[in-house]
XYZ file of C-alpha atoms in Angstrom:
106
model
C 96.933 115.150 96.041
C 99.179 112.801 94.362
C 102.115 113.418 96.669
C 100.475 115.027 99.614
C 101.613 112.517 102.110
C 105.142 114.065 101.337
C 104.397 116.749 103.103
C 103.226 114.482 105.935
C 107.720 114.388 106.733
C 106.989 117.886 107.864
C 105.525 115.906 111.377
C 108.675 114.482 113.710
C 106.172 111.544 115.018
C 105.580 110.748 110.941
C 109.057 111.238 110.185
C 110.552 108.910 112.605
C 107.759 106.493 112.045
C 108.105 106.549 108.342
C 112.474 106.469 108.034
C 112.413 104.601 104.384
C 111.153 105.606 101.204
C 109.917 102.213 98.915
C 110.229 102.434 95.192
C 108.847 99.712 92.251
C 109.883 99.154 89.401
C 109.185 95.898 87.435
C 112.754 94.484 87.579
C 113.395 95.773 91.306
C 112.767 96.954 94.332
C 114.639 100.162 95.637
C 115.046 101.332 99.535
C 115.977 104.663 100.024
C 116.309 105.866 103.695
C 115.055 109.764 104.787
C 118.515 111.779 105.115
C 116.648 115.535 104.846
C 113.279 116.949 104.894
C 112.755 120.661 104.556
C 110.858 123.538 102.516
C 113.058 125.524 99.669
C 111.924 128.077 97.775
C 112.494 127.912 93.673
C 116.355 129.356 93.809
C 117.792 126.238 95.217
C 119.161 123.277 92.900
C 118.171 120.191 94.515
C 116.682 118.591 91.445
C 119.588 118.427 88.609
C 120.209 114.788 87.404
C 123.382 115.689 86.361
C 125.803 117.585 88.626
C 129.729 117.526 89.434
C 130.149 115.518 92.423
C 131.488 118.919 94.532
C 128.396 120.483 93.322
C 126.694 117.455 94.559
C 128.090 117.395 98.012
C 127.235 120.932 98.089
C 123.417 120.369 97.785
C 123.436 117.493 100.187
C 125.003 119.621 102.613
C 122.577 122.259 102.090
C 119.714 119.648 102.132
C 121.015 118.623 105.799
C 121.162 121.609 107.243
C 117.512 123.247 105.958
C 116.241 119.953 107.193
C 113.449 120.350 109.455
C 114.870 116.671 111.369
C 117.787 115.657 111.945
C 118.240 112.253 110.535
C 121.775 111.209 111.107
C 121.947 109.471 108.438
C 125.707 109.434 106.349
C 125.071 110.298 102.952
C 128.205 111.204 100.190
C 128.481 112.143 96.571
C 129.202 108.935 95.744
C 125.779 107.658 96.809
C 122.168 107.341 94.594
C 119.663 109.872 96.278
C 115.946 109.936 95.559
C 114.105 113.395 95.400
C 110.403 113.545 96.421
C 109.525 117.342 95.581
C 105.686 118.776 96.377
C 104.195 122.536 95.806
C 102.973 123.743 98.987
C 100.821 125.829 99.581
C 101.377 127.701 102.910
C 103.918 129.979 101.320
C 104.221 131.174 97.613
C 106.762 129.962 94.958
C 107.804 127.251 97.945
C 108.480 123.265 97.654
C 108.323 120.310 100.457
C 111.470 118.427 99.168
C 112.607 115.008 101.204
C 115.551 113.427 99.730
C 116.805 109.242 100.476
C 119.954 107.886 99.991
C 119.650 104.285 98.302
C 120.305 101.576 101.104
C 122.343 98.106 99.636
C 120.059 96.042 98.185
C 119.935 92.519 99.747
């Protein structure tokens, strides 16, 4: 239940109504902004911390085009990207992934 409302990006009306992603931490506050949505089963690398930045543009590339929204939102390698990953539980061995791209912080 945790991250169930990540899941909730699967909606158009709660994806456009809900383009940033807020994150805390006690010595700042992060804005990442919805590039990609979409459901992946267990073969697909989106969730490697460390990657070479072709293998990087590779999975954001993927990420765009499984999205479930279009976002039109420019992301590159050379950007920070958040990863929001749920189990789901409509189909078997299956995540709900939605991945930000870190806006400039003010």
């Amino acid at each position: 239940l945790m991250f169930s409302l990540v899941m909730s990006y699967n909606y158009t009306d709660f994806a456009q109504e809900n383009p940033f992603i807020y994150f805390s931490t006690t010595e700042q506050d992060y804005v990442f902004q919805v590039f990609a949505s979409y459901y992946t089963d267990l073969n697909f690398g989106y969730n490697y911390a460390q990657m070479s930045q072709e293998d990087f543009q590779k999975v954001i590339a993927e990420a765009k085009a499984k999205s479930l929204s279009n976002y039109n939102v420019p992301v590159t390698s050379e950007d920070k990207i958040v990863t929001l990953s749920t189990c789901t539980y409509e189909f078997k061995n299956v995540r709900y992934v939605v991945l930000g791209v870190l806006e400039p912080i003010q």
